[in-house]
PDB file of C-alpha atoms in Angstrom:
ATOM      1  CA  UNK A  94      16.107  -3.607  -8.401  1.00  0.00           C
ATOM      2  CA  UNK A  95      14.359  -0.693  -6.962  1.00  0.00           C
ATOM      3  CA  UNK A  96      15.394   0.219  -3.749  1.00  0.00           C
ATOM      4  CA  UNK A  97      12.912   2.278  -1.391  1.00  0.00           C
ATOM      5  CA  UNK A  98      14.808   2.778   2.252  1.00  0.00           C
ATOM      6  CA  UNK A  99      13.189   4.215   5.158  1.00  0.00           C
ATOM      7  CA  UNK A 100      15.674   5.678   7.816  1.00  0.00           C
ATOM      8  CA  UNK A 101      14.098   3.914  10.783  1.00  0.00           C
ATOM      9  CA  UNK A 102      12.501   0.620  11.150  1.00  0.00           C
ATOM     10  CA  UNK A 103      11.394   1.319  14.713  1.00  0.00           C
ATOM     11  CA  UNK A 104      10.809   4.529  16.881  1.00  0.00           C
ATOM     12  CA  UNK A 105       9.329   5.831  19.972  1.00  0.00           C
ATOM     13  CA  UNK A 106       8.704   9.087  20.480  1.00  0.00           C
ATOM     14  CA  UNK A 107       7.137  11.717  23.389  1.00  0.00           C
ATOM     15  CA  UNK A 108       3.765  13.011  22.975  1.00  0.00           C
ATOM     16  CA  UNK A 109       4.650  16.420  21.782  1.00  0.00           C
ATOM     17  CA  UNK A 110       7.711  15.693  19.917  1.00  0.00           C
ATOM     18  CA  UNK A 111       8.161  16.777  16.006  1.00  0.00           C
ATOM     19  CA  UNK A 112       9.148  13.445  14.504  1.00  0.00           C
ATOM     20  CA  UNK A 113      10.840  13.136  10.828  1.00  0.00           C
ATOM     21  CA  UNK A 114      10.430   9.869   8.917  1.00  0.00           C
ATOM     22  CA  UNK A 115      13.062  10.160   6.182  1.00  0.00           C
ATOM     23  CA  UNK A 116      12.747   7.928   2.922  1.00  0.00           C
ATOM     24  CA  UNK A 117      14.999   7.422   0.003  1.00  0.00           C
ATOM     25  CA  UNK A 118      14.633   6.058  -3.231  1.00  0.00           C
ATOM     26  CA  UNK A 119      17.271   5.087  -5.859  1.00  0.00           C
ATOM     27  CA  UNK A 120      15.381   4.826  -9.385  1.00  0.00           C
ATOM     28  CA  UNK A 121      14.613   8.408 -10.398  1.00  0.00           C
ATOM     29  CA  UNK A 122      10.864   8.245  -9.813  1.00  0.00           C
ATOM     30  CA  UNK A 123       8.589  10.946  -9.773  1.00  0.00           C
ATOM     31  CA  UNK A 124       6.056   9.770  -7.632  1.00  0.00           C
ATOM     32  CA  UNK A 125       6.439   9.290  -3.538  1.00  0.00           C
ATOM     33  CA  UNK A 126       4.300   8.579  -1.024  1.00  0.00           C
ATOM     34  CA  UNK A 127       3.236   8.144   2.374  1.00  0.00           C
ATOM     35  CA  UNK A 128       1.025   5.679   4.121  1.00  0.00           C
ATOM     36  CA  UNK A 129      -0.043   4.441   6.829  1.00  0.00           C
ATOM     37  CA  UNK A 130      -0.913   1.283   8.162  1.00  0.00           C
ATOM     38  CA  UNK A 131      -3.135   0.329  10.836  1.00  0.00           C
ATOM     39  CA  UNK A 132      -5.149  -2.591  11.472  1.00  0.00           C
ATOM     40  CA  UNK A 133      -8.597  -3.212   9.811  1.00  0.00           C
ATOM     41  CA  UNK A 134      -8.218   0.021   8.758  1.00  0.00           C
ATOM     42  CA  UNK A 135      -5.381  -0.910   5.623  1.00  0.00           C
ATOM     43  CA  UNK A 136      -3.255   1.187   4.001  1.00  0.00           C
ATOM     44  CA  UNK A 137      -4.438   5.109   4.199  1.00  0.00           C
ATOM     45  CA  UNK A 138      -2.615   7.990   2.011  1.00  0.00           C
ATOM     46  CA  UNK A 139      -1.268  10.686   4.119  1.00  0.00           C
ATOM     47  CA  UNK A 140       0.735  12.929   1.349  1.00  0.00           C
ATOM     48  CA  UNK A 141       1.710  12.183  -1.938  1.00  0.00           C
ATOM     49  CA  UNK A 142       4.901  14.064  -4.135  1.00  0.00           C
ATOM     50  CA  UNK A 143       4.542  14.254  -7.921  1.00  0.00           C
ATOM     51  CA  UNK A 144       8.269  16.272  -7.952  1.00  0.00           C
ATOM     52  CA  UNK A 145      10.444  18.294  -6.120  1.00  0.00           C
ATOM     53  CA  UNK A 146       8.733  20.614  -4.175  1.00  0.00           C
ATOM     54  CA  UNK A 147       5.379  19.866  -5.146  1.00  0.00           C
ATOM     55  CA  UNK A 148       3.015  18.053  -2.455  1.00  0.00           C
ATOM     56  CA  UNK A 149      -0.517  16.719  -2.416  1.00  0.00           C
ATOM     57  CA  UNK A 150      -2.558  15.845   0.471  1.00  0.00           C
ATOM     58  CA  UNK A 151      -4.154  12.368   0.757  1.00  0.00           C
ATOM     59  CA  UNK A 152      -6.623  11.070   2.494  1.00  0.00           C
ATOM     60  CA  UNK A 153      -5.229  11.763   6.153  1.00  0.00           C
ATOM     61  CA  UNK A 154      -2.809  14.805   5.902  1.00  0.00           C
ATOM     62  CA  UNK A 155      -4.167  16.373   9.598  1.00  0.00           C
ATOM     63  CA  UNK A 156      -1.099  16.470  11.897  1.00  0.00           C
ATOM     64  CA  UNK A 157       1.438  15.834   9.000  1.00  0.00           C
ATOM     65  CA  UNK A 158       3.718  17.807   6.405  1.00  0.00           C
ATOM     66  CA  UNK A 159       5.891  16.963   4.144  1.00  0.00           C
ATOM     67  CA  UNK A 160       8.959  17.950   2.357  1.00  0.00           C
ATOM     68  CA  UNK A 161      10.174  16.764  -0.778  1.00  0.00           C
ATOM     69  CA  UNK A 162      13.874  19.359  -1.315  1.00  0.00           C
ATOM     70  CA  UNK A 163      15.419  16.936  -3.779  1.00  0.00           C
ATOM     71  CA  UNK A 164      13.724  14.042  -6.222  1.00  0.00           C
ATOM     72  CA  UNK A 165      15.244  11.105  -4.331  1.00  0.00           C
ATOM     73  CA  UNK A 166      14.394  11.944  -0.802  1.00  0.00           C
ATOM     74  CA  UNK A 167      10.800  12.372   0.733  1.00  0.00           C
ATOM     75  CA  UNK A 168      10.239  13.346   4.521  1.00  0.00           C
ATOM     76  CA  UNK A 169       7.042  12.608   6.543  1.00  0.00           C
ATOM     77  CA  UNK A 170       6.989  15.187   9.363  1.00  0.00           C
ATOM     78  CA  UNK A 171       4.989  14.569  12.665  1.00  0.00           C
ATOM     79  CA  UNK A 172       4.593  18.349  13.608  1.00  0.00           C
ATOM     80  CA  UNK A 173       3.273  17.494  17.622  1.00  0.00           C
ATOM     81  CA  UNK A 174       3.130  13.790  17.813  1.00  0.00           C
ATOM     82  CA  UNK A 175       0.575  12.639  19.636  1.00  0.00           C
ATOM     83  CA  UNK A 176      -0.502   9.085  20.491  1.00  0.00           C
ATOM     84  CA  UNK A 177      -2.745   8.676  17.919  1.00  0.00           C
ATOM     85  CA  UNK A 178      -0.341   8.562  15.679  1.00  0.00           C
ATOM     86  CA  UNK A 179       0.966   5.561  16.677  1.00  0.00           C
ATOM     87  CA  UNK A 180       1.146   3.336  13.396  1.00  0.00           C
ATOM     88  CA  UNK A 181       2.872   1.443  10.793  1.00  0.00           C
ATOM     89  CA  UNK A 182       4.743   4.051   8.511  1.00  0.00           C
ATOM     90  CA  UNK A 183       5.219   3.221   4.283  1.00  0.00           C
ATOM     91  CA  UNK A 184       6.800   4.993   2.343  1.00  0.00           C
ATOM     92  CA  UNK A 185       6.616   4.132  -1.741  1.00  0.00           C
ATOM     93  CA  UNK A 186       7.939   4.958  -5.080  1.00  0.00           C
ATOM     94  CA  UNK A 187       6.821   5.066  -8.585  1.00  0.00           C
ATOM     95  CA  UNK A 188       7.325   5.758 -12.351  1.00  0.00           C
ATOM     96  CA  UNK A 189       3.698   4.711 -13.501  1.00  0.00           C
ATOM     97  CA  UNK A 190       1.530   2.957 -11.470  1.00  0.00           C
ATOM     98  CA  UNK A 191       3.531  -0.030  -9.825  1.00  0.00           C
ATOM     99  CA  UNK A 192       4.927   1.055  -6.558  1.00  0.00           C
ATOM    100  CA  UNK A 193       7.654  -0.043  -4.541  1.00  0.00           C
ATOM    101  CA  UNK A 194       7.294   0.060  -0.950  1.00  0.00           C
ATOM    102  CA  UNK A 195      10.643   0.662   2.039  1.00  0.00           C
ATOM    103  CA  UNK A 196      10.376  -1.700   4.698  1.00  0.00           C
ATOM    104  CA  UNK A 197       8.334   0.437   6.969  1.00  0.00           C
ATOM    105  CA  UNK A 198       8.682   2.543   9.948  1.00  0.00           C
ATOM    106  CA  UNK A 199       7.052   1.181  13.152  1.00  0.00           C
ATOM    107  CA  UNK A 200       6.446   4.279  15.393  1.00  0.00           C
ATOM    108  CA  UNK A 201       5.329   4.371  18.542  1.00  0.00           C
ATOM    109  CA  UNK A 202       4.310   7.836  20.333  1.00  0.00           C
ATOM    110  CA  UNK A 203       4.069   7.343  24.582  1.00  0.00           C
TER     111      UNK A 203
ATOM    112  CA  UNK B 138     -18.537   3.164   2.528  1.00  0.00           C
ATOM    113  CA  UNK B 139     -14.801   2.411   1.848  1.00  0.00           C
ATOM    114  CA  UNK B 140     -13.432   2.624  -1.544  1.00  0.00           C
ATOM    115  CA  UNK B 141     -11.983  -0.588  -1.641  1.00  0.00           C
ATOM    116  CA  UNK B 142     -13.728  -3.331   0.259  1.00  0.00           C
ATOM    117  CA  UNK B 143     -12.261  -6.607   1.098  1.00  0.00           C
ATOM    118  CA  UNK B 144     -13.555  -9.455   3.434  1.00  0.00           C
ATOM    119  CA  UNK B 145     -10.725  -9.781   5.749  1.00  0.00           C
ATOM    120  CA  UNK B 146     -10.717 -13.543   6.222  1.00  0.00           C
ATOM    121  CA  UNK B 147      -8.846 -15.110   7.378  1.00  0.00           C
ATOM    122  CA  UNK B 148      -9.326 -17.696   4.499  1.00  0.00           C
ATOM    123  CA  UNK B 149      -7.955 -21.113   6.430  1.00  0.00           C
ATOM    124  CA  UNK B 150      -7.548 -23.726   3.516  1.00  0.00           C
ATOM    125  CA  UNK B 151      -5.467 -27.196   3.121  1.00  0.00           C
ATOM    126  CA  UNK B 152      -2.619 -27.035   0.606  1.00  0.00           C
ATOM    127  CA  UNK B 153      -3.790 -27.819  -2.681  1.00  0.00           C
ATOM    128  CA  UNK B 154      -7.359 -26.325  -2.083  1.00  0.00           C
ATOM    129  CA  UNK B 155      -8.569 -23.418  -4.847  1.00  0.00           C
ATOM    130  CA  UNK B 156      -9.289 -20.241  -3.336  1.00  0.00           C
ATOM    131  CA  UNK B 157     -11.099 -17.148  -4.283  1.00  0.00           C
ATOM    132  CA  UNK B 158     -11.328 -13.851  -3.122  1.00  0.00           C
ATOM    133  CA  UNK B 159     -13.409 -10.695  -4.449  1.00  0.00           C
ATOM    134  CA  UNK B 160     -12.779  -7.276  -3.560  1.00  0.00           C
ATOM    135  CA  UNK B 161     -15.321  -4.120  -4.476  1.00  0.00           C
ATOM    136  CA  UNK B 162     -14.789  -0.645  -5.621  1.00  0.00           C
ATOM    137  CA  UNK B 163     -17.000   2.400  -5.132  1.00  0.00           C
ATOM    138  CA  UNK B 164     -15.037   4.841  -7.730  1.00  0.00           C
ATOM    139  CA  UNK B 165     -16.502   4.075 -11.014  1.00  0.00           C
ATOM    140  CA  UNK B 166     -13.763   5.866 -12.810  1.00  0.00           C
ATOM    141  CA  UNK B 167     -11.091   3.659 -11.426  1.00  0.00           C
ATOM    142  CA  UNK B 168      -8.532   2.694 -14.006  1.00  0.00           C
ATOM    143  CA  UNK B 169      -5.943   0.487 -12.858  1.00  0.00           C
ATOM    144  CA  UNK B 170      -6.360  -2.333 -10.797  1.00  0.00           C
ATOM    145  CA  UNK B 171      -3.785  -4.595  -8.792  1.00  0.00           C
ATOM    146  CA  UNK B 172      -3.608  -7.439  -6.254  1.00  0.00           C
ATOM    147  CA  UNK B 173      -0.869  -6.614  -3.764  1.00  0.00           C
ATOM    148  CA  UNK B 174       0.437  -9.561  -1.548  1.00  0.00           C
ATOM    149  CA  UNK B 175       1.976  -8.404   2.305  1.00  0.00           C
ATOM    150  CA  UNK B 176       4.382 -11.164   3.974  1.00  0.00           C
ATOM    151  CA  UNK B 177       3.317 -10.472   8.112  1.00  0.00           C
ATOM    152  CA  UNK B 178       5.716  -7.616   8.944  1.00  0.00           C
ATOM    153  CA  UNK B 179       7.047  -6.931   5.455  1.00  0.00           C
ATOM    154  CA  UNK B 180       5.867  -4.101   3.208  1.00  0.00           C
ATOM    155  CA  UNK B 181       3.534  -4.812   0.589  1.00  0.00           C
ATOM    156  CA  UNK B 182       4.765  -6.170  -3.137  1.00  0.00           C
ATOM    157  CA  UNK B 183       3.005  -6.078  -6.638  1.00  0.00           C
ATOM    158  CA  UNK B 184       1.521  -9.630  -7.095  1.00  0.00           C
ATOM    159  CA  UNK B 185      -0.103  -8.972 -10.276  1.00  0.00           C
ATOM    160  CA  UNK B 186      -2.087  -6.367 -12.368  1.00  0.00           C
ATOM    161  CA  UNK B 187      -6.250  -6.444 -12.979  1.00  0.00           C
ATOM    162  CA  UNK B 188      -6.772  -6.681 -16.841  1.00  0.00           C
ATOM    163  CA  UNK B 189     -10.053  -6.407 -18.190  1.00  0.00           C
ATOM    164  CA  UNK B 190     -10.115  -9.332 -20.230  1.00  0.00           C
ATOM    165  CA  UNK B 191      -8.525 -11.253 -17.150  1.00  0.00           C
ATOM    166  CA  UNK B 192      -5.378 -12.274 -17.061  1.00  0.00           C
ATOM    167  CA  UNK B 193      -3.504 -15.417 -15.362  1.00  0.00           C
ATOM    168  CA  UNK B 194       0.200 -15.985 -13.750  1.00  0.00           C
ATOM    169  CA  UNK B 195       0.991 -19.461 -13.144  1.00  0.00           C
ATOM    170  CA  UNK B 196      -1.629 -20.616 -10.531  1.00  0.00           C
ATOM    171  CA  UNK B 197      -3.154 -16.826 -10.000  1.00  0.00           C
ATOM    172  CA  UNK B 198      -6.130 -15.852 -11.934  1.00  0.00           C
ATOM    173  CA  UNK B 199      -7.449 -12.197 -11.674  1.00  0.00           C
ATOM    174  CA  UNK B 200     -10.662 -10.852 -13.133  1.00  0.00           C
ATOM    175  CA  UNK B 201     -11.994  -7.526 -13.567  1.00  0.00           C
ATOM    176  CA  UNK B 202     -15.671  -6.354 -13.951  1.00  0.00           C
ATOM    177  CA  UNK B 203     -16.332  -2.450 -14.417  1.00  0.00           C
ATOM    178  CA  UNK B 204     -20.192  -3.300 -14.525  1.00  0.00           C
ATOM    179  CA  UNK B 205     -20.216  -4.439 -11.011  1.00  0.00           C
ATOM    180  CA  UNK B 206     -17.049  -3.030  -9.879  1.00  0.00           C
ATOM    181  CA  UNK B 207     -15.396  -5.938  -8.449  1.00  0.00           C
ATOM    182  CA  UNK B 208     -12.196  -7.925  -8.971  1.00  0.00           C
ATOM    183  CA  UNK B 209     -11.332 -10.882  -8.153  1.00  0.00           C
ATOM    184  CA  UNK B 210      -8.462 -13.283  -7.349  1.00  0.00           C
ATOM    185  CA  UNK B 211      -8.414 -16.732  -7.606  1.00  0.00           C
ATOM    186  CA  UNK B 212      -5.490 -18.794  -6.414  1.00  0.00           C
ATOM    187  CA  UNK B 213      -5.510 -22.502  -7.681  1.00  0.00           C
ATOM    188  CA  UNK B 214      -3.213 -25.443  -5.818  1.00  0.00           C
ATOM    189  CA  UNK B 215      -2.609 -23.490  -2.942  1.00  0.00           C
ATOM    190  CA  UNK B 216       1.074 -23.584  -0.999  1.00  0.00           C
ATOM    191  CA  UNK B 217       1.955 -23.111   2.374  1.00  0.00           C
ATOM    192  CA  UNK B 218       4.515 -19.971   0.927  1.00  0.00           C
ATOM    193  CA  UNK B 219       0.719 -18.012  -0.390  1.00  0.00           C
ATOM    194  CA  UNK B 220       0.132 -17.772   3.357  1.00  0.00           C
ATOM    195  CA  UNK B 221      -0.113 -13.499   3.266  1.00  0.00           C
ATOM    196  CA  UNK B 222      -2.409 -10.578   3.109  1.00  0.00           C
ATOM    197  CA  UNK B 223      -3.665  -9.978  -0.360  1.00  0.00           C
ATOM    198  CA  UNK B 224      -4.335  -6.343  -0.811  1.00  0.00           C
ATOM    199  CA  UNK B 225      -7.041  -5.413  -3.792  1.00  0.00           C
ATOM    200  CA  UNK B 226      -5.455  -1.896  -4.991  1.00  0.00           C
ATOM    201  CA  UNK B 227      -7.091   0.563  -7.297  1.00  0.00           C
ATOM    202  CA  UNK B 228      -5.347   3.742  -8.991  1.00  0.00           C
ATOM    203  CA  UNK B 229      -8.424   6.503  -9.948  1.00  0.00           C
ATOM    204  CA  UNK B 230      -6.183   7.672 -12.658  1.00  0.00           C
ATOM    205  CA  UNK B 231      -6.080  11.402 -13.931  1.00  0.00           C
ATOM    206  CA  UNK B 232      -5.760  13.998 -11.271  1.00  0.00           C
ATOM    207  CA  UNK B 233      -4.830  11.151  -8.327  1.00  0.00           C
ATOM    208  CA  UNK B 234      -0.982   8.922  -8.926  1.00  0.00           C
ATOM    209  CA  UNK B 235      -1.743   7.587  -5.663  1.00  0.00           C
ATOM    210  CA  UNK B 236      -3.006   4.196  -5.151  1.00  0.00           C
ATOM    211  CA  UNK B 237      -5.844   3.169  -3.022  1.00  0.00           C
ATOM    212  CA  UNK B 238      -5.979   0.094  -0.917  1.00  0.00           C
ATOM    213  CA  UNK B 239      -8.422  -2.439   0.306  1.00  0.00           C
ATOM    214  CA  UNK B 240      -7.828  -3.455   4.160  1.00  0.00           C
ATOM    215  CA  UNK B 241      -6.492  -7.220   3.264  1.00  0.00           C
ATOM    216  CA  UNK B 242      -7.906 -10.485   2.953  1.00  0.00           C
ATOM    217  CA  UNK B 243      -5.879 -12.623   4.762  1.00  0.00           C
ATOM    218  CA  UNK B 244      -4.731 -16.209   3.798  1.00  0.00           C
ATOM    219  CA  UNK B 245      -3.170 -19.284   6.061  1.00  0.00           C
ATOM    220  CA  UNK B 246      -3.099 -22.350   3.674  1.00  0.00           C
ATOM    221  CA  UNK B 247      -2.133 -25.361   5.962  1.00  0.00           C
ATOM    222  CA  UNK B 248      -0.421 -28.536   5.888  1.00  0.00           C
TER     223      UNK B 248
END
């Protein structure tokens, strides 16, 4: 089974703090992302990694970076958090076009 | 506009009912389409893939039409266990892995 594991099922954070989101997948794929999730609004791309090193913004990069330093691990990066971002964090996997989601970060920025 | 479009429900329906729901796409070039189902506080899992020809899993039916650009789900002898968000995903294809996702439509099938 794939296995997609996010570091952190819940947070809170400052206003002002630079948060890391850390996700981990165990099946060799190419492809990561992150999403978020907020009501009515669905699942919206922030970044996505086709390999190491290489990034792509999505549909929401502004106030985010990534890092992608080895093919397993991607890392969401909340450079100032700020109480907007408060949200429902995915991070996914895939080979092709099926993708495997962790369990989600809930984070919460006060 | 959004890209994907989904009424959100929720869809309230007595076990055993049939139930339907549609789901529009703006991107004509979309190539790949999927119904995602979310458990409430769970992440989001594969349910099934859009074919065009349609294509059925047990009691799940999903249909594709590029003319319109809609797909649909239908769900026939509903259980209290389909009770979930069904997210209508679409991949672009070349140039974009990522998927895209509709908001939800969410379903409570009661006793």
């Amino acid at each position: 089974d794939v296995k997609v594991t996010q570091s952190s099922r819940y947070l809170v954070k400052r206003t002002g703090e630079k948060v890391f989101l850390e996700c981990v997948q165990d099946m060799d794929h190419e492809n990561m992302f992150w999403y978020r999730q907020d009501p009515g609004l669905g699942l919206r791309l922030i970044y996505f990694s086709y390999d190491v090193k290489m990034k792509e913004k999505g549909d929401i990069p502004e106030g985010y970076s990534v890092s992608r330093e080895k093919k397993e691990r991607f890392s969401l990066i909340l450079e100032s958090a700020s109480t907007n971002q408060t949200s429902m964090y995915l991070c996914a996997s895939s080979l092709t076009t099926e993708a495997f989601f962790g369990q989600g970060t809930r984070l919460t920025v006060v | 506009r959004k890209e994907v479009e989904q009424d959100p429900g929720p869809f309230n329906v007595p076990e055993g009912a049939t139930v339907a729901f549609n789901c529009t796409y703006s991107n004509s070039a979309s190539q790949s389409f999927f119904w995602y189902r979310q458990d409430c506080r769970k992440e989001p899992k594969l349910l099934m893939s859009v074919y065009s020809s349609g294509n059925e899993d047990g009691r799940f039916t999903a249909q594709l039409n590029r003319a319109s650009q809609y797909i649909s789900l239908l769900i026939r002898d509903s259980k209290l266990s389909d009770s979930a968000t069904y997210l209508c995903v679409v991949n672009w294809g070349t140039g974009r892995r990522a998927l895209t996702f509709g908001s939800g439509t969410r379903l409570q099938v009661q006793p």
